[in-house]
Coordinates of N, CA and C in Angstrom, one line a residue:
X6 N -11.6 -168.7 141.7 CA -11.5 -168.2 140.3 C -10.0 -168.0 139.9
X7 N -9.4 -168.4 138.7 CA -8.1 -168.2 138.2 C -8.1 -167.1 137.1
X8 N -7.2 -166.8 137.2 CA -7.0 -165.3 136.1 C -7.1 -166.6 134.6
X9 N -7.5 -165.2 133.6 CA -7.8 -166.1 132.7 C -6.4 -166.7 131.8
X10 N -6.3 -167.9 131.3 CA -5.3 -168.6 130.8 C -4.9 -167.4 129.6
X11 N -3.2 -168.1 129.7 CA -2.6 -166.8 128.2 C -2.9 -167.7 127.2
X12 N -2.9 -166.7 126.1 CA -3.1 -167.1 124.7 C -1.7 -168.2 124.2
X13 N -1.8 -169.0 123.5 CA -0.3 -168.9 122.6 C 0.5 -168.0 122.4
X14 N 0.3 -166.9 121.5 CA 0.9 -165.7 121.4 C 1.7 -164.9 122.5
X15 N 0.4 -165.4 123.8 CA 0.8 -164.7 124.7 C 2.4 -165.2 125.4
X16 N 1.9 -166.9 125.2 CA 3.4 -167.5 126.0 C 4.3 -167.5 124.9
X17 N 4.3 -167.0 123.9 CA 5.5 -167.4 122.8 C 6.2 -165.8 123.2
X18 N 5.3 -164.8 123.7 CA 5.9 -163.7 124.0 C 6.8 -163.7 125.3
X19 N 6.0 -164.5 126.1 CA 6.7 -164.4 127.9 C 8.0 -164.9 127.6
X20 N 7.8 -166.4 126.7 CA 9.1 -167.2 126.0 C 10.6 -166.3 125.9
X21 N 9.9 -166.0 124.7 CA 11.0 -164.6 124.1 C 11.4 -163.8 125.3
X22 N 10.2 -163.1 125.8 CA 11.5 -161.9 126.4 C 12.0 -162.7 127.5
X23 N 11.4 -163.8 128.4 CA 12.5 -164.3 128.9 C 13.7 -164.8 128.8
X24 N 13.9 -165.5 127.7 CA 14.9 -165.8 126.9 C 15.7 -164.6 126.5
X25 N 15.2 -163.5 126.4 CA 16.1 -162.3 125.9 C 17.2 -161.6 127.1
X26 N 16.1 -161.7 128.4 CA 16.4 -161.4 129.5 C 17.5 -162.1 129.9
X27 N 17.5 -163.1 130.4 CA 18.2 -164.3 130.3 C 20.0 -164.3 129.5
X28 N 19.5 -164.0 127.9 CA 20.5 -163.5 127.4 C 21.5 -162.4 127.5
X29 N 20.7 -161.5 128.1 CA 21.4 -160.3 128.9 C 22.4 -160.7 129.8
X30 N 22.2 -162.2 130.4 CA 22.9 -162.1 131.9 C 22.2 -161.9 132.8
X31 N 20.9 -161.8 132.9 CA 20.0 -161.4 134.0 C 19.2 -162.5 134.1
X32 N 19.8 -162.8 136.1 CA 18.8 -164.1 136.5 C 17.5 -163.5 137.4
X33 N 16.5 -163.5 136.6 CA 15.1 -163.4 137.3 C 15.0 -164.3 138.4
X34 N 14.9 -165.0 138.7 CA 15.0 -165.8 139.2 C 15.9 -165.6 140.7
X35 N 16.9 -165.3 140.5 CA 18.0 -165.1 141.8 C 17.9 -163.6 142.1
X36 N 17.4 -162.5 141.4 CA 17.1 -161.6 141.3 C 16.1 -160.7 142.7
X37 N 15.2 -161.7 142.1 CA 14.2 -161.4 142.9 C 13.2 -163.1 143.5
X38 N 13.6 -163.0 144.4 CA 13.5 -164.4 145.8 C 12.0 -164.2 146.0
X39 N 11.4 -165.7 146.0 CA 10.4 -166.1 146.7 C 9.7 -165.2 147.4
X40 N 10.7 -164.7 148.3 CA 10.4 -163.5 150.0 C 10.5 -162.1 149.1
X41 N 10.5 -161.4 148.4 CA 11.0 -160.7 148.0 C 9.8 -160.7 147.3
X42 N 9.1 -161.7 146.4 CA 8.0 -161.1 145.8 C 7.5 -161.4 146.5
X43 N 7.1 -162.2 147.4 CA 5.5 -162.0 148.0 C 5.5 -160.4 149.0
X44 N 7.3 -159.6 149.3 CA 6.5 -158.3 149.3 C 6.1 -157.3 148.7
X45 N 6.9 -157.9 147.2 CA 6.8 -157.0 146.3 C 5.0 -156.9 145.9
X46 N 4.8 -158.0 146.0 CA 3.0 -158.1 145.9 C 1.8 -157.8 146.7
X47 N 2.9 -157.9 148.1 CA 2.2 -156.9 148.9 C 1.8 -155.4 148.9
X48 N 3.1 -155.0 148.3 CA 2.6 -153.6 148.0 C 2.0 -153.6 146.7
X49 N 1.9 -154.3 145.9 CA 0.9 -154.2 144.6 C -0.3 -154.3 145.1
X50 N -0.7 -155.1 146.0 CA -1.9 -155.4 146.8 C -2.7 -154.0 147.2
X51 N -1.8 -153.5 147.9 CA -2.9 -151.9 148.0 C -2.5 -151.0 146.8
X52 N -2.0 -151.2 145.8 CA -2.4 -150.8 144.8 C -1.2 -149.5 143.9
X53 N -0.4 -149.5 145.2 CA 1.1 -148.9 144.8 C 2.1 -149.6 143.6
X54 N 1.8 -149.5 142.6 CA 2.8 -150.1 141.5 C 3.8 -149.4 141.2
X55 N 3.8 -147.9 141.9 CA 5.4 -147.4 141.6 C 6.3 -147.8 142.7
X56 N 5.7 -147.9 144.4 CA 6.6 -148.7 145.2 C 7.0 -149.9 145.1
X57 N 6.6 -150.7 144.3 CA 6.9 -151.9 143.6 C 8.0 -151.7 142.9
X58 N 8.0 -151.1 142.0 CA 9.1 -150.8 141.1 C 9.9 -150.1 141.6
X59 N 10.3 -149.4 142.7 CA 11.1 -149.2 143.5 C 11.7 -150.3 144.2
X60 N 11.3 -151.4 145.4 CA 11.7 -152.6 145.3 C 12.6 -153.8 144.6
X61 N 11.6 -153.0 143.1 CA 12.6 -153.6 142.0 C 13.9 -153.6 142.2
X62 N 14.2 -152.1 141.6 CA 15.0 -151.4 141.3 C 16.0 -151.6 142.1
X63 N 15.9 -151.5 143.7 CA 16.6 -152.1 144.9 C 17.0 -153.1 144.7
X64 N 16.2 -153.9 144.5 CA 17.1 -155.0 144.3 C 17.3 -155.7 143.3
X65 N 17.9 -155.2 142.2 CA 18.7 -155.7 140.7 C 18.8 -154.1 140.2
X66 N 19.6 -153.3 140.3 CA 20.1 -152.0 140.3 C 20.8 -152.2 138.9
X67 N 21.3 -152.8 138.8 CA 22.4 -153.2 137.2 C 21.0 -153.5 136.3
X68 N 20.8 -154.7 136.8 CA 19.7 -155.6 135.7 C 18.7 -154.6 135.2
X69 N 18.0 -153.8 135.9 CA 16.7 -152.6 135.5 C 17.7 -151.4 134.9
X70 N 18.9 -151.3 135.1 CA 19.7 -150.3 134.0 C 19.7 -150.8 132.8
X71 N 19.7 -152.0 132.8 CA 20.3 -152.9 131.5 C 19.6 -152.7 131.4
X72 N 18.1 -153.4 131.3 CA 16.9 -153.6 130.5 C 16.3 -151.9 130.0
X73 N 16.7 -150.9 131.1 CA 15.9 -149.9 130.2 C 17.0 -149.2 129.3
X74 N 18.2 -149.4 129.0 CA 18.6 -149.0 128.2 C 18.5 -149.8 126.6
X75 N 18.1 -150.6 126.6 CA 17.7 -151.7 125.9 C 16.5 -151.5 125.2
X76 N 15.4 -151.4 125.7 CA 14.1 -150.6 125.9 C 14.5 -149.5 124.8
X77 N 15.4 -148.6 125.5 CA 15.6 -147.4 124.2 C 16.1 -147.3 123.1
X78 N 17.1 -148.4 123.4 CA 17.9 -148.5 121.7 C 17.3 -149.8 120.7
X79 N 16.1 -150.5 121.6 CA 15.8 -151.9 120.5 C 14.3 -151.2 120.3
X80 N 13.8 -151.0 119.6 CA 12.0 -150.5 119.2 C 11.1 -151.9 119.1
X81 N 11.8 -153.2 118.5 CA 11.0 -154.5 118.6 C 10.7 -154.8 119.6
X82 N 12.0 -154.9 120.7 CA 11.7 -155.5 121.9 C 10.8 -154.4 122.9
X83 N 11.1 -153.1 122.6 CA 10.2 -151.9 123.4 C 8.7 -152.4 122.7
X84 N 8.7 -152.4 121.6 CA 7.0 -153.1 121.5 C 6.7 -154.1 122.2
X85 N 7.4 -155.2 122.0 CA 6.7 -156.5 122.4 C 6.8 -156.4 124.0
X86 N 7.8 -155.5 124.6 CA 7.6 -155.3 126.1 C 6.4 -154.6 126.4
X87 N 6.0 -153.5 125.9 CA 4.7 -152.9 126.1 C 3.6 -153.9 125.8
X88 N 3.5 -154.6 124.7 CA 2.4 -155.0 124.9 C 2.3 -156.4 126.1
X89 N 3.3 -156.9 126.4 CA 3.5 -158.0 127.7 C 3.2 -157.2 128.9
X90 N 3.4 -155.9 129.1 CA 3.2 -155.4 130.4 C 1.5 -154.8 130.5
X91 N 1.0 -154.3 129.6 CA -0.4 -154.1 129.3 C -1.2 -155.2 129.7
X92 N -0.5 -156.4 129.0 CA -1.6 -157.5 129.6 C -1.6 -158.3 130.9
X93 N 0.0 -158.4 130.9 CA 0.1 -158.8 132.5 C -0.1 -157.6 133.4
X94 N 0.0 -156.5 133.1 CA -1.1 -155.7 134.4 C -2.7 -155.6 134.3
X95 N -3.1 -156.0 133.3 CA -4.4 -156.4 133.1 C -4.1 -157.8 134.1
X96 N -3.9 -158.8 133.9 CA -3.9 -159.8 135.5 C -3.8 -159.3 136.6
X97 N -3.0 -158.8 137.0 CA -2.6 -158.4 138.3 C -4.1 -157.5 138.8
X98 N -4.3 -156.8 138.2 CA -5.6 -156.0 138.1 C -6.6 -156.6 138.6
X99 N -6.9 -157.7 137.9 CA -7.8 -158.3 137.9 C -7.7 -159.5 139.4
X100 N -6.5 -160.0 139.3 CA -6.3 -160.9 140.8 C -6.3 -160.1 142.0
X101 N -5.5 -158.7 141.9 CA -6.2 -158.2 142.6 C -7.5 -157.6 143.3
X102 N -8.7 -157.5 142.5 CA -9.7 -157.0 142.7 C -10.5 -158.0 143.3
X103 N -10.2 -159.4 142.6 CA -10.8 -160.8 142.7 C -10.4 -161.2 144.4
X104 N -9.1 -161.2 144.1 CA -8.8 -161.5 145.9 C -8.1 -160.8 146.3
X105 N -8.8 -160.3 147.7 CA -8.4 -159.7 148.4 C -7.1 -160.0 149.4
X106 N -6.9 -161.2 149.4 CA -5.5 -161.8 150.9 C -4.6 -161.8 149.4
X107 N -4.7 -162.0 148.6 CA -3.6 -161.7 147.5 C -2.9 -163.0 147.1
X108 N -3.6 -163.8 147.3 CA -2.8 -165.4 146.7 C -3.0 -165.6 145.6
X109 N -3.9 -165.0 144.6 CA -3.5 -165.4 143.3 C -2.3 -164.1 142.4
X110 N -1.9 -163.0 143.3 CA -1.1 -162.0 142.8 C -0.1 -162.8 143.0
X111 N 0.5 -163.1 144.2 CA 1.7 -163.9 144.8 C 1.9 -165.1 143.9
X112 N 0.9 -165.7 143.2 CA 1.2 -166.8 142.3 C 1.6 -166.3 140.9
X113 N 0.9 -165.4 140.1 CA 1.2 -164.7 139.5 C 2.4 -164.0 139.3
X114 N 2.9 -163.1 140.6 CA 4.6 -162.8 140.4 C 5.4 -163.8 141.0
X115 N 5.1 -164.8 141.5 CA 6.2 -165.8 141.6 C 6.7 -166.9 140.6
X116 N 5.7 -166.7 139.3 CA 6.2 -167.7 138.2 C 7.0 -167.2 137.4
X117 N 7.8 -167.7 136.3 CA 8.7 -166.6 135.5 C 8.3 -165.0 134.6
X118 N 6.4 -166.0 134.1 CA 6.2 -164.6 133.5 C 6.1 -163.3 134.4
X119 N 5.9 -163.6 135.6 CA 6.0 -162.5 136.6 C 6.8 -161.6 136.8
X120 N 8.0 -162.7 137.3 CA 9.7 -162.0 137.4 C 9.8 -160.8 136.2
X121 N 9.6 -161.7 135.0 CA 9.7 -160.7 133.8 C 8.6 -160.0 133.9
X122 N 7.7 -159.7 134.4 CA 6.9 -158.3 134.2 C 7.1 -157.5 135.4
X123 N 8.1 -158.3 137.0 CA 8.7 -157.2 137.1 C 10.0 -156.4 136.7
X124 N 10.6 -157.4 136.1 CA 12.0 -156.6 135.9 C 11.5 -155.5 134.7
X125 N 10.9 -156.1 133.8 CA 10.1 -155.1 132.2 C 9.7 -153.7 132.9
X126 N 8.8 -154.0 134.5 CA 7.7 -152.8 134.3 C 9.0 -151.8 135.0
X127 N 9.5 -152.6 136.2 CA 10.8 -151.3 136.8 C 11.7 -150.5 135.8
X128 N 11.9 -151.4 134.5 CA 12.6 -150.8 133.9 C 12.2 -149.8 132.7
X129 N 10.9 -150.0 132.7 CA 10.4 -149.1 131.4 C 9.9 -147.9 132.3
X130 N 9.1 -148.4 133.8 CA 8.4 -147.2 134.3 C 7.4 -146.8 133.7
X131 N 7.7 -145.5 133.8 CA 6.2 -144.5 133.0 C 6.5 -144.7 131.7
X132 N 7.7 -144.9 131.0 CA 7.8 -145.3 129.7 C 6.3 -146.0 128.4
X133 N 5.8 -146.7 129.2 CA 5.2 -147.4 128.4 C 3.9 -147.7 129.4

């Protein structure tokens, strides 16, 4: 079973904030490595999402400053981040429950909308 496909909406949003991200100077991508998220997903796997965001945080310490100060001074992009993290933890949720060895989470954070919902979620936190 595959998590369910995003909307339009949904990828014109991943679009954007990646692109926004991006603009920042911040490479998701080199950020956070192949190896790096499948452990990051390991600990999503038993269900720890603030050890995750610690991980983050470790490793891109500038880039999760940037983004949450960003977060507090832009209110458009603090919306449209909330509502991207809402739904992509609704996935993760769901791949996790679905499978257990965690290969559809690992596929999920290793594509870009991933990267971006971990750099978004370390940097908002309990924020949102």
């Amino acid at each position: 079973d595959e998590p369910a496909p995003a909307r339009p909406h949904d990828e014109r949003r991943e679009a954007q904030l990646l692109a926004e991200i991006v603009d920042m100077g911040i490479d998701p991508s080199a950020l956070l490595p192949r190896g790096r998220i499948e452990e990051i997903g390991a600990v999503i796997q038993t269900g720890d999402l603030d050890g995750a965001r610690q991980v983050v945080r470790r490793l891109a310490p500038a880039a999760t400053r940037r983004l949450t100060r960003r977060l507090f001074t832009d209110d458009r992009l603090k919306d449209e981040a909330g509502a991207y993290l809402r739904r992509y933890r609704g996935m993760l949720d769901e791949a996790v429950e679905r499978d257990a060895e965690g290969f559809m989470l690992a596929t999920l954070l290793a594509s870009d909308a991933g990267r971006v919902f971990l750099l978004l979620d370390a940097a908002a936190g309990d924020m949102m």
